[in-house]
mmCIF file of C-alpha atoms in Angstrom:
data_model
loop_
_atom_site.group_PDB
_atom_site.id
_atom_site.type_symbol
_atom_site.label_atom_id
_atom_site.label_comp_id
_atom_site.label_asym_id
_atom_site.label_seq_id
_atom_site.Cartn_x
_atom_site.Cartn_y
_atom_site.Cartn_z
ATOM 1 C CA MET A 1 -0.340 -0.093 -0.103
ATOM 2 C CA ALA A 2 1.671 3.845 -0.723
ATOM 3 C CA PHE A 3 1.150 6.698 0.423
ATOM 4 C CA CYS A 4 0.686 10.728 -0.545
ATOM 5 C CA SER A 5 4.597 12.343 0.170
ATOM 6 C CA LYS A 6 2.837 15.334 1.337
ATOM 7 C CA CYS A 7 -0.332 14.786 3.174
ATOM 8 C CA GLY A 8 0.113 10.807 4.033
ATOM 9 C CA ALA A 9 -3.142 9.260 2.541
ATOM 10 C CA VAL A 10 -4.087 5.854 1.160
ATOM 11 C CA VAL A 11 -2.744 6.176 -3.142
ATOM 12 C CA LEU A 12 -4.908 4.428 -4.414
ATOM 13 C CA ASP A 13 -2.659 1.984 -7.069
ATOM 14 C CA GLY A 14 -2.564 4.172 -10.848
ATOM 15 C CA SER A 15 -3.204 6.794 -9.744
ATOM 16 C CA SER A 16 -1.337 10.035 -11.033
ATOM 17 C CA PHE A 17 -2.632 12.907 -8.083
ATOM 18 C CA CYS A 18 -3.379 12.465 -4.453
ATOM 19 C CA GLU A 19 -7.367 12.209 -4.117
ATOM 20 C CA VAL A 20 -7.039 13.924 -0.664
ATOM 21 C CA CYS A 21 -4.947 16.863 -1.022
ATOM 22 C CA GLY A 22 -3.869 16.826 -5.016
ATOM 23 C CA GLN A 23 -0.223 16.743 -4.830
ATOM 24 C CA ALA A 24 1.774 14.986 -8.080
ATOM 25 C CA ILE A 25 1.569 11.058 -7.248
ATOM 26 C CA ASP A 26 5.535 10.399 -8.182
ATOM 27 C CA THR A 27 4.766 6.297 -9.492
ATOM 28 C CA ASP A 28 8.551 4.766 -9.042
ATOM 29 C CA ARG A 29 9.713 6.532 -5.975
ATOM 30 C CA ILE A 30 6.251 5.321 -4.446
ATOM 31 C CA LEU A 31 7.192 1.369 -5.595
ATOM 32 C CA GLY A 32 10.442 2.351 -4.528
ATOM 33 C CA SER A 33 10.218 4.346 -1.679
ATOM 34 C CA SER A 34 12.347 4.432 1.660
ATOM 35 C CA TYR A 35 10.546 6.963 3.987
ATOM 36 C CA LEU A 36 7.242 4.141 4.221
ATOM 37 C CA SER A 37 10.481 1.954 5.933
ATOM 38 C CA PRO A 38 10.011 2.106 9.660
ATOM 39 C CA HIS A 39 13.941 4.378 9.734
ATOM 40 C CA PRO A 40 13.537 6.397 6.921
ATOM 41 C CA ALA A 41 17.141 7.556 5.851
ATOM 42 C CA THR A 42 17.552 11.606 5.017
ATOM 43 C CA LYS A 43 15.215 13.892 7.541
ATOM 44 C CA GLU A 44 13.213 14.789 4.741
ATOM 45 C CA GLU A 45 11.484 11.037 4.877
ATOM 46 C CA SER A 46 11.704 11.183 8.828
ATOM 47 C CA ILE A 47 9.118 13.929 7.658
ATOM 48 C CA GLN A 48 7.100 11.977 6.082
ATOM 49 C CA LEU A 49 7.307 9.000 7.729
ATOM 50 C CA CYS A 50 5.407 11.534 10.286
ATOM 51 C CA ASN A 51 3.069 12.589 7.933
ATOM 52 C CA ILE A 52 1.071 9.276 7.323
ATOM 53 C CA LEU A 53 1.206 8.334 11.096
ATOM 54 C CA LEU A 54 -0.435 11.566 11.627
ATOM 55 C CA SER A 55 -2.820 10.692 9.113
ATOM 56 C CA LYS A 56 -3.580 7.334 10.482
ATOM 57 C CA TYR A 57 -3.509 8.076 13.559
ATOM 58 C CA THR A 58 -5.708 11.156 13.077
ATOM 59 C CA THR A 59 -8.376 8.305 11.175
ATOM 60 C CA TYR A 60 -7.620 6.020 13.853
ATOM 61 C CA GLU A 61 -8.682 7.929 16.655
ATOM 62 C CA LYS A 62 -11.469 9.895 15.269
ATOM 63 C CA LEU A 63 -13.153 6.460 14.194
ATOM 64 C CA LYS A 64 -12.689 5.634 17.933
ATOM 65 C CA GLU A 65 -14.746 8.004 18.910
ATOM 66 C CA ASP A 66 -17.389 7.887 15.868
ATOM 67 C CA ILE A 67 -17.952 4.196 16.943
ATOM 68 C CA LYS A 68 -17.855 4.928 20.399
ATOM 69 C CA ASP A 69 -20.853 7.999 19.155
ATOM 70 C CA ALA A 70 -23.321 5.887 17.209
ATOM 71 C CA GLU A 71 -22.939 2.432 20.102
ATOM 72 C CA PHE A 72 -24.878 5.688 22.675
ATOM 73 C CA GLN A 73 -27.077 5.930 19.891
ATOM 74 C CA ILE A 74 -28.130 3.109 19.489
ATOM 75 C CA LYS A 75 -28.497 2.515 23.341
ATOM 76 C CA LYS A 76 -30.916 5.225 22.652
ATOM 77 C CA MET A 77 -32.852 4.534 19.236
ATOM 78 C CA VAL A 78 -33.430 0.263 20.727
ATOM 79 C CA VAL A 79 -36.456 -0.559 20.182
ATOM 80 C CA GLY A 80 -38.461 -4.118 22.667
ATOM 81 C CA SER A 81 -40.083 -6.951 21.807
ATOM 82 C CA ASN A 82 -43.058 -5.305 23.431
ATOM 83 C CA PRO A 83 -43.238 -1.979 22.495
ATOM 84 C CA PRO A 84 -45.122 0.531 24.365
ATOM 85 C CA ARG A 85 -48.284 1.337 23.096
ATOM 86 C CA TYR A 86 -51.547 3.111 24.385
ATOM 87 C CA TRP A 87 -54.559 2.443 26.365
ATOM 88 C CA LEU A 88 -58.299 2.639 25.018
ATOM 89 C CA PHE A 89 -59.348 4.075 28.680
ATOM 90 C CA ARG A 90 -56.308 7.761 27.685
ATOM 91 C CA PHE A 91 -58.338 8.007 24.339
ATOM 92 C CA TYR A 92 -61.928 7.262 26.434
ATOM 93 C CA TRP A 93 -62.523 8.908 29.675
ATOM 94 C CA PRO A 94 -63.690 12.237 28.049
ATOM 95 C CA THR A 95 -66.751 10.470 27.269
ATOM 96 C CA PHE A 96 -67.936 10.783 30.555
ATOM 97 C CA ILE A 97 -67.731 13.966 30.703
ATOM 98 C CA VAL A 98 -69.525 14.472 27.280
ATOM 99 C CA ALA A 99 -72.214 12.481 28.814
ATOM 100 C CA ALA A 100 -72.828 14.362 32.391
ATOM 101 C CA VAL A 101 -72.714 16.984 29.676
ATOM 102 C CA ALA A 102 -75.082 15.245 27.735
ATOM 103 C CA CYS A 103 -77.638 14.704 30.294
ATOM 104 C CA PHE A 104 -77.400 17.814 31.335
ATOM 105 C CA VAL A 105 -77.842 19.813 28.309
ATOM 106 C CA THR A 106 -80.753 17.289 27.809
ATOM 107 C CA THR A 107 -83.027 17.137 30.733
ATOM 108 C CA PHE A 108 -82.245 21.820 30.243
ATOM 109 C CA VAL A 109 -83.860 20.808 26.898
ATOM 110 C CA PHE A 110 -87.120 18.993 27.393
ATOM 111 C CA ALA A 111 -87.622 21.048 30.893
ATOM 112 C CA ALA A 112 -87.844 24.245 29.311
ATOM 113 C CA LEU A 113 -90.476 22.340 26.008
ATOM 114 C CA ILE A 114 -92.577 20.929 29.133
ATOM 115 C CA ALA A 115 -92.394 24.022 30.437
ATOM 116 C CA ALA A 116 -92.619 25.546 26.630
ATOM 117 C CA SER A 117 -96.222 23.458 26.666
ATOM 118 C CA GLY A 118 -97.517 23.962 30.262
ATOM 119 C CA SER A 119 -97.539 21.703 31.386
ATOM 120 C CA ASP A 120 -96.582 20.895 35.032
ATOM 121 C CA ALA A 121 -94.512 17.701 34.285
ATOM 122 C CA ILE A 122 -91.081 19.639 34.260
ATOM 123 C CA GLU A 123 -89.597 15.236 36.655
ATOM 124 C CA LEU A 124 -90.098 13.358 33.165
ATOM 125 C CA ALA A 125 -87.463 16.120 31.356
ATOM 126 C CA GLU A 126 -85.085 13.597 33.472
ATOM 127 C CA ALA A 127 -85.120 10.441 31.278
ATOM 128 C CA PRO A 128 -83.951 11.409 28.413
ATOM 129 C CA GLY A 129 -81.692 13.393 30.521
ATOM 130 C CA TYR A 130 -80.898 10.129 31.865
ATOM 131 C CA LEU A 131 -81.163 7.793 28.655
ATOM 132 C CA SER A 132 -78.331 10.720 26.880
ATOM 133 C CA ILE A 133 -75.249 8.376 29.031
ATOM 134 C CA PRO A 134 -75.580 5.765 28.096
ATOM 135 C CA ILE A 135 -75.891 6.424 24.515
ATOM 136 C CA THR A 136 -73.200 8.964 24.929
ATOM 137 C CA LEU A 137 -71.415 6.365 26.164
ATOM 138 C CA LEU A 138 -71.678 4.082 23.676
ATOM 139 C CA ILE A 139 -71.646 6.032 21.448
ATOM 140 C CA GLY A 140 -68.093 7.357 22.539
ATOM 141 C CA ILE A 141 -66.632 3.926 22.066
ATOM 142 C CA PRO A 142 -66.200 3.325 18.495
ATOM 143 C CA ILE A 143 -64.777 7.251 18.523
ATOM 144 C CA ALA A 144 -62.455 6.800 20.817
ATOM 145 C CA LYS A 145 -61.019 3.667 19.083
ATOM 146 C CA ALA A 146 -60.807 5.145 16.388
ATOM 147 C CA ARG A 147 -58.896 7.568 17.768
ATOM 148 C CA GLN A 148 -56.347 4.681 20.509
ATOM 149 C CA ASN A 149 -55.854 3.068 16.967
ATOM 150 C CA ARG A 150 -54.195 6.222 14.230
ATOM 151 C CA ALA A 151 -52.544 6.386 18.050
ATOM 152 C CA ASN A 152 -50.475 3.757 18.264
ATOM 153 C CA GLU A 153 -50.113 3.347 14.546
ATOM 154 C CA LYS A 154 -48.162 6.150 15.407
ATOM 155 C CA LEU A 155 -46.027 5.098 17.496
ATOM 156 C CA ALA A 156 -45.814 1.773 15.280
ATOM 157 C CA GLN A 157 -44.416 3.808 12.228
ATOM 158 C CA ASN A 158 -41.916 5.483 14.563
ATOM 159 C CA ASP A 159 -41.259 2.221 15.779
ATOM 160 C CA MET A 160 -40.120 1.462 11.974
ATOM 161 C CA MET A 161 -38.745 4.519 11.957
ATOM 162 C CA THR A 162 -36.131 4.362 14.454
ATOM 163 C CA THR A 163 -35.288 0.241 13.725
ATOM 164 C CA ALA A 164 -34.657 0.835 10.623
ATOM 165 C CA ARG A 165 -32.650 3.980 11.394
ATOM 166 C CA ALA A 166 -30.571 1.423 14.124
ATOM 167 C CA ASN A 167 -30.509 -0.630 11.171
ATOM 168 C CA GLN A 168 -28.226 1.744 9.590
ATOM 169 C CA ILE A 169 -26.218 2.930 12.488
ATOM 170 C CA ARG A 170 -25.318 -1.079 13.438
ATOM 171 C CA ALA A 171 -23.641 -1.273 9.655
ATOM 172 C CA GLN A 172 -21.668 2.101 9.712
ATOM 173 C CA ILE A 173 -20.376 0.505 13.217
ATOM 174 C CA GLU A 174 -19.442 -2.419 10.997
ATOM 175 C CA ASP A 175 -17.418 -0.436 8.174
ATOM 176 C CA MET A 176 -15.831 1.507 10.904
ATOM 177 C CA LYS A 177 -14.556 -0.520 12.856
ATOM 178 C CA ARG A 178 -13.345 -3.027 9.502
ATOM 179 C CA LYS A 179 -11.804 0.303 8.765
ATOM 180 C CA GLN A 180 -10.113 1.170 12.149
ATOM 181 C CA SER A 181 -9.607 -2.605 12.013
ATOM 182 C CA GLU A 182 -7.141 -2.322 8.221
ATOM 183 C CA LEU A 183 -5.689 0.740 10.345
ATOM 184 C CA SER A 184 -4.314 -1.053 13.196
ATOM 185 C CA ASP A 185 -2.827 -4.026 10.740
ATOM 186 C CA GLU A 186 -0.704 -0.826 8.717
ATOM 187 C CA LEU A 187 0.435 0.481 11.777
ATOM 188 C CA GLN A 188 1.472 -2.716 13.153
ATOM 189 C CA TYR A 189 5.020 -2.054 10.799
ATOM 190 C CA TYR A 190 5.911 0.245 12.866
ATOM 191 C CA LYS A 191 5.219 -0.699 15.918
ATOM 192 C CA GLU A 192 8.920 -1.083 16.462
ATOM 193 C CA LEU A 193 9.366 2.278 15.645
ATOM 194 C CA ILE A 194 6.576 4.335 17.875
ATOM 195 C CA PRO A 195 6.406 3.096 21.709
ATOM 196 C CA LEU A 196 2.909 1.613 22.578
ATOM 197 C CA ASN A 197 2.454 4.350 25.050
ATOM 198 C CA MET A 198 3.473 7.147 21.601
ATOM 199 C CA ARG A 199 1.303 5.075 19.627
ATOM 200 C CA ASN A 200 -1.275 8.456 19.281
ATOM 201 C CA LYS A 201 -2.223 11.361 17.414
ATOM 202 C CA ASN A 202 -0.093 14.248 20.374
ATOM 203 C CA SER A 203 2.808 12.635 20.590
ATOM 204 C CA ILE A 204 3.418 11.761 15.988
ATOM 205 C CA LEU A 205 2.582 16.031 16.603
ATOM 206 C CA LYS A 206 5.400 16.215 19.112
ATOM 207 C CA ILE A 207 7.441 13.857 17.409
ATOM 208 C CA LYS A 208 6.783 15.915 14.584
ATOM 209 C CA ARG A 209 7.435 18.765 15.838
ATOM 210 C CA ALA A 210 11.118 18.213 17.457
ATOM 211 C CA LEU A 211 11.860 17.564 13.205
ATOM 212 C CA ASP A 212 10.459 20.550 12.323
ATOM 213 C CA LEU A 213 12.461 22.366 15.104
ATOM 214 C CA SER A 214 15.309 20.873 13.504
ATOM 215 C CA GLN A 215 15.840 19.053 17.101
ATOM 216 C CA ALA A 216 16.315 16.028 15.117
ATOM 217 C CA GLN A 217 17.397 15.018 11.890
ATOM 218 C CA THR A 218 15.771 11.696 11.836
ATOM 219 C CA ILE A 219 12.297 9.760 13.839
ATOM 220 C CA GLU A 220 14.170 7.864 15.838
ATOM 221 C CA GLU A 221 16.053 10.622 17.306
ATOM 222 C CA ALA A 222 12.636 11.823 17.797
ATOM 223 C CA VAL A 223 11.598 9.382 19.596
ATOM 224 C CA GLU A 224 13.907 9.933 21.707
ATOM 225 C CA ILE A 225 13.500 13.579 22.548
ATOM 226 C CA VAL A 226 9.287 12.924 22.816
ATOM 227 C CA LYS A 227 10.114 9.803 25.173
ATOM 228 C CA ASN A 228 12.623 11.670 27.238
ATOM 229 C CA PRO A 229 13.275 14.495 26.852
ATOM 230 C CA ARG A 230 15.027 15.545 29.841
ATOM 231 C CA GLY A 231 17.619 14.383 28.495
ATOM 232 C CA PHE A 232 18.403 16.257 25.325
#
């Protein structure tokens, strides 16, 4: 596998330019390059190797954080085998209030009609008022049921969308883990050069800084400076 000498990005076989920074690719230099070796011979090649390692460790750490964030999202999005649904009573209880109002209004209307007719049998108005209660309650059942079904259908649709999104994130996690594994395998090539506790973006930046400031002429010297700063 080859890398751009400017930004350290992976260069596809046969490419004439780096797809990341646009750097022209010298095929002969890439294939026979010493800067991909874990022991570059010159300062320039050491800096080029630092760029490669910096790019890889930056990508690796970003993948690690992205995987962590994605897994946290999954935990919040999991839909159980028995997802919550609305009970019928949630939509039916207002019917009792409507029935009470209907009883009062019906009784009042019939009482007014009886009084207007000149009859003294006002108590007869109570019968249709009481009768309106069960009628209202019966009418309220299918209405509440329809509202319950609409609400539960909406919940089911939301669950389906959540499940689909969770599956999409799982696929992204698997892809990121695959890329992370590939990067880890590539970085194993440099494990003898970079100590375990320095295999991270910040340490590589310090190594590159030591080279940029001419405190070291090779990456091995820069590693020693970063590892033992008081010794230099």
